[in-house]
PDB file of C-alpha atoms in Angstrom:
ATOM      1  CA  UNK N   1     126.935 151.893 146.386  1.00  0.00           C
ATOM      2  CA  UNK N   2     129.601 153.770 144.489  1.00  0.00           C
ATOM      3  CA  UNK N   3     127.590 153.213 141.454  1.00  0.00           C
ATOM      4  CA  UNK N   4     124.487 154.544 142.869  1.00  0.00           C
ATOM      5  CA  UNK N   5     125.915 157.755 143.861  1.00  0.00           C
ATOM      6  CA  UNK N   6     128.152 158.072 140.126  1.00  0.00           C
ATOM      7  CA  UNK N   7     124.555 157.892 138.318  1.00  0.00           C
ATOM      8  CA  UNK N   8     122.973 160.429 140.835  1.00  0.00           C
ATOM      9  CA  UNK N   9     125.326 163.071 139.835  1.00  0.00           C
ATOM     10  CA  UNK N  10     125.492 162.223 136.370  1.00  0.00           C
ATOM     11  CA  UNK N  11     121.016 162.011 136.500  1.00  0.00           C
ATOM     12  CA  UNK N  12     121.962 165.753 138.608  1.00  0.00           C
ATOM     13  CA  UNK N  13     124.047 167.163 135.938  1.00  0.00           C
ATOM     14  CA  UNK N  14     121.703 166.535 133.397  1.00  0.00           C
ATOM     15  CA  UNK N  15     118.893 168.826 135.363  1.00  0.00           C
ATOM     16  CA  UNK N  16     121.668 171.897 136.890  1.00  0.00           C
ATOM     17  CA  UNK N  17     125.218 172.171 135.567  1.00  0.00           C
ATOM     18  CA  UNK N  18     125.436 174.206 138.937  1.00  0.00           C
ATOM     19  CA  UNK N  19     123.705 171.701 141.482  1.00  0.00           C
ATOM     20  CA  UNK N  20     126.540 169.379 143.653  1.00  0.00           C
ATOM     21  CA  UNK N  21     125.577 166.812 146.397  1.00  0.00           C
ATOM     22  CA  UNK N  22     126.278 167.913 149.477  1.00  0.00           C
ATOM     23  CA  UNK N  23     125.314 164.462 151.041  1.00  0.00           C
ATOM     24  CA  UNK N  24     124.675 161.080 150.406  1.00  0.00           C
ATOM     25  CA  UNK N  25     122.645 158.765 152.871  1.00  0.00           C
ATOM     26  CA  UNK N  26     123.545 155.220 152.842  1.00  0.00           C
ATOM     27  CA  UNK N  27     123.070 153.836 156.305  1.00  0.00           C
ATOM     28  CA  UNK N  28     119.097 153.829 157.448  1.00  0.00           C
ATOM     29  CA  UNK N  29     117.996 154.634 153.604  1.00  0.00           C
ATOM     30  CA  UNK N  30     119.511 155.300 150.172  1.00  0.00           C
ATOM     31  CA  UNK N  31     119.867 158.974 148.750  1.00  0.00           C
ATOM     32  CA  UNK N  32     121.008 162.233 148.742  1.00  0.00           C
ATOM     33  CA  UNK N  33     120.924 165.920 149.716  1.00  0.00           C
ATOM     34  CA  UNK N  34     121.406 168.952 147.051  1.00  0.00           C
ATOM     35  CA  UNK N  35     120.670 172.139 146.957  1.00  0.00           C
ATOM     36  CA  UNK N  36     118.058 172.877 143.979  1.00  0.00           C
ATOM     37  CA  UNK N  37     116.202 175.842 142.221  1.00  0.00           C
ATOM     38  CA  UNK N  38     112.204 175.249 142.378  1.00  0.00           C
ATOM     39  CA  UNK N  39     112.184 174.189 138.390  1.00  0.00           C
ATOM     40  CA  UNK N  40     115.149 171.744 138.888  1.00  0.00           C
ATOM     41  CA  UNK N  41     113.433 170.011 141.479  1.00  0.00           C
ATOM     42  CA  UNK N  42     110.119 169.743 139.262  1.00  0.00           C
ATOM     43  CA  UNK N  43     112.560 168.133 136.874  1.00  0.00           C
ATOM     44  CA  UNK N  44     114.002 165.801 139.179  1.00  0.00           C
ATOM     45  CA  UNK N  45     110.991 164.956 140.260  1.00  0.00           C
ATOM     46  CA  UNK N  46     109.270 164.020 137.009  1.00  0.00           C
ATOM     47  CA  UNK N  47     111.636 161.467 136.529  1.00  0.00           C
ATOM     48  CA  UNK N  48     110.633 157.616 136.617  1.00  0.00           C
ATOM     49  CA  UNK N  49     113.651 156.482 138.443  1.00  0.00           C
ATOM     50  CA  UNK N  50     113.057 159.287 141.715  1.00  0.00           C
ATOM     51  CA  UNK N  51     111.051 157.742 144.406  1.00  0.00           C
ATOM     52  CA  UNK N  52     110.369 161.564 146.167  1.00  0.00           C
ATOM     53  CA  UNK N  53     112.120 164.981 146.343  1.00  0.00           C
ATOM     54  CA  UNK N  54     110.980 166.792 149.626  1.00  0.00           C
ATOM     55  CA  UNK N  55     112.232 170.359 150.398  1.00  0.00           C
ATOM     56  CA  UNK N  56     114.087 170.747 153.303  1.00  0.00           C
ATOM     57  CA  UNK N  57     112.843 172.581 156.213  1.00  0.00           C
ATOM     58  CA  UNK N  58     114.392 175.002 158.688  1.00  0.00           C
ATOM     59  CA  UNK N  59     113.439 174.512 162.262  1.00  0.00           C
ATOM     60  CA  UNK N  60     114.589 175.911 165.386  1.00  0.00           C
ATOM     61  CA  UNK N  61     115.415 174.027 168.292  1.00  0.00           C
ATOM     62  CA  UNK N  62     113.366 174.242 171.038  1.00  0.00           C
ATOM     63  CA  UNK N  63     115.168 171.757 173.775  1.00  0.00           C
ATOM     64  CA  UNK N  64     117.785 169.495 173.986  1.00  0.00           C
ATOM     65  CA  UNK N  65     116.119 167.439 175.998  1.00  0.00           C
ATOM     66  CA  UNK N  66     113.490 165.532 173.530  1.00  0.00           C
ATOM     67  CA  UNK N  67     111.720 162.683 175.349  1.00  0.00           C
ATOM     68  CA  UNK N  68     111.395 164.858 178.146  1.00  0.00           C
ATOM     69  CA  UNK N  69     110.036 167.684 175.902  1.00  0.00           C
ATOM     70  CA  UNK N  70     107.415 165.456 174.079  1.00  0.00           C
ATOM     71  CA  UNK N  71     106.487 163.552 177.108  1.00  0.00           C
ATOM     72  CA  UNK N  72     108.032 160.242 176.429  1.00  0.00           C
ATOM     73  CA  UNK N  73     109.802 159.856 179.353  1.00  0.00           C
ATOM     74  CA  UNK N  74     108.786 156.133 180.299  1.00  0.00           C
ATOM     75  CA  UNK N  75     111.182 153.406 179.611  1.00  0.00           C
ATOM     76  CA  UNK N  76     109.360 151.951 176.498  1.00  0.00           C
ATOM     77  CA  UNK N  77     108.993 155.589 175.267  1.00  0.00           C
ATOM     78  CA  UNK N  78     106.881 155.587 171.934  1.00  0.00           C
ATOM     79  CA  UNK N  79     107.101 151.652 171.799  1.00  0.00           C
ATOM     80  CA  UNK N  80     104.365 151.360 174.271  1.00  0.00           C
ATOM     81  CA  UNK N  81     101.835 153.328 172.570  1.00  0.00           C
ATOM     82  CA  UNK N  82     102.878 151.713 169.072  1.00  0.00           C
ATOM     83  CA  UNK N  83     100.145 148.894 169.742  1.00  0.00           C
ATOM     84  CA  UNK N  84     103.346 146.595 169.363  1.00  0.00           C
ATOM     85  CA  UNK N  85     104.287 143.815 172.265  1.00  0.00           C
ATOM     86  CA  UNK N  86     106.933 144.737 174.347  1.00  0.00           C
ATOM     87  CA  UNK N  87     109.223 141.850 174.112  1.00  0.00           C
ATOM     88  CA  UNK N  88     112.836 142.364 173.725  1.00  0.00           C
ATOM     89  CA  UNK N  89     113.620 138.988 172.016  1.00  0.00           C
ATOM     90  CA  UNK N  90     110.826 139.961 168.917  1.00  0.00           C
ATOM     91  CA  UNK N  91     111.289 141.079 165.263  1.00  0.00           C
ATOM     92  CA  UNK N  92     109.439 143.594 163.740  1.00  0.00           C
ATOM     93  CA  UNK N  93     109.106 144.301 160.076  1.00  0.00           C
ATOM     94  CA  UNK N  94     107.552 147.304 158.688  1.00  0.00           C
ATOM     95  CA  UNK N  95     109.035 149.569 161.346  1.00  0.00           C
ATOM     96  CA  UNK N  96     109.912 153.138 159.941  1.00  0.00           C
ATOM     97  CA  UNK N  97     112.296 154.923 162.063  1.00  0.00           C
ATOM     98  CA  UNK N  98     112.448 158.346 161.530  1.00  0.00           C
ATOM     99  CA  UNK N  99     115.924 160.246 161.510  1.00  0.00           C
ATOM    100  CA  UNK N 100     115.872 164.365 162.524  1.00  0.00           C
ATOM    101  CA  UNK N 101     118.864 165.943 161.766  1.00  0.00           C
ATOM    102  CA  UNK N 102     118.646 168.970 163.957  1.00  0.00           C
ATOM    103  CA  UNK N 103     121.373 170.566 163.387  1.00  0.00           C
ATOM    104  CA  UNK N 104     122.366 171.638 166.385  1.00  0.00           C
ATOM    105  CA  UNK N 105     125.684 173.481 166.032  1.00  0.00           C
ATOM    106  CA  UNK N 106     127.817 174.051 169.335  1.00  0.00           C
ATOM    107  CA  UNK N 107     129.243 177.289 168.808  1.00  0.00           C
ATOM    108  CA  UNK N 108     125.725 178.434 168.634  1.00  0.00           C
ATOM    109  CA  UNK N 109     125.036 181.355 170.956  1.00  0.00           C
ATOM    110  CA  UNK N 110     122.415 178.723 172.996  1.00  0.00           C
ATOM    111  CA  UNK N 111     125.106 177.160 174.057  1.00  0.00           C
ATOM    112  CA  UNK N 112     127.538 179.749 175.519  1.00  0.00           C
ATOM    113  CA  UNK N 113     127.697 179.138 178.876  1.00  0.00           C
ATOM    114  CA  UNK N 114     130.126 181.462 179.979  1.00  0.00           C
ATOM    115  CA  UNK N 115     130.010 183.076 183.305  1.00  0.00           C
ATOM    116  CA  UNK N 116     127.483 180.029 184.039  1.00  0.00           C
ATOM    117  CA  UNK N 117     128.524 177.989 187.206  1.00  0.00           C
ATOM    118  CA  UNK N 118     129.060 174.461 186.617  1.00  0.00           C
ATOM    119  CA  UNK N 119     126.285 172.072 187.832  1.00  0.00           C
ATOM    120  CA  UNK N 120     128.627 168.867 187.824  1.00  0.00           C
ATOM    121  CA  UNK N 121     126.312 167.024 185.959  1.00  0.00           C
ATOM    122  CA  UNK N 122     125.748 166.898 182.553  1.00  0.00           C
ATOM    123  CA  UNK N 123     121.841 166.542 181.279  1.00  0.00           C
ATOM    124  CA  UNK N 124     120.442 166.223 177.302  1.00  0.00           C
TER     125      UNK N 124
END
């Protein structure tokens, strides 16, 4: 994997002296986050060995509490609607999982509870 990431920044270099990565995914897919001007990801983009370069986009949180929020709140969730059996002991293949990183940040003003009693329980 080492060797993967050593030809991204050299294949980086090559497009922005300036551009670092910032973060390298290895565990549900292969790649990496940079920060890049519009032209330098045109470049990266263009080359044969880049499978997709997708700007990154900003989004505020709306809940903590997801399932809940999109109405997923039986046990099988998604799973059930997926069209796919529901039997624990079954492979799948061709499953996509999706991974949001939200970002949430806990010294964001959201979650400043002070002055707030506490409930006891903890929910999210």
């Amino acid at each position: 994997m080492d060797a993967l990431f050593t030809f991204v920044d050299r294949k980086m270099s090559s497009i922005s002296p300036s551009a670092s990565t910032l973060y390298t995914y290895s565990a549900a897919c292969h790649g990496f986050a940079t920060s890049l001007a519009p032209d330098e990801a045109d470049s990266l983009r263009m080359l044969d060995s880049v499978l997709g370069v997708y700007e990154d986009t900003l989004y505020t949180l709306h809940t903590t509490q997801t399932p809940e929020f999109l109405g997923i709140s039986n046990e099988l969730g998604l799973w059930s609607w997926s069209g796919f059996p529901s039997s624990p002991n079954k492979e799948y293949s061709d499953v996509i999982i999706g991974v949001l990183d939200t970002g949430v940040w806990p010294e964001s003003s959201s979650f400043d509870d002070s002055g707030m009693p506490s409930s006891g329980q903890v929910e999210g």
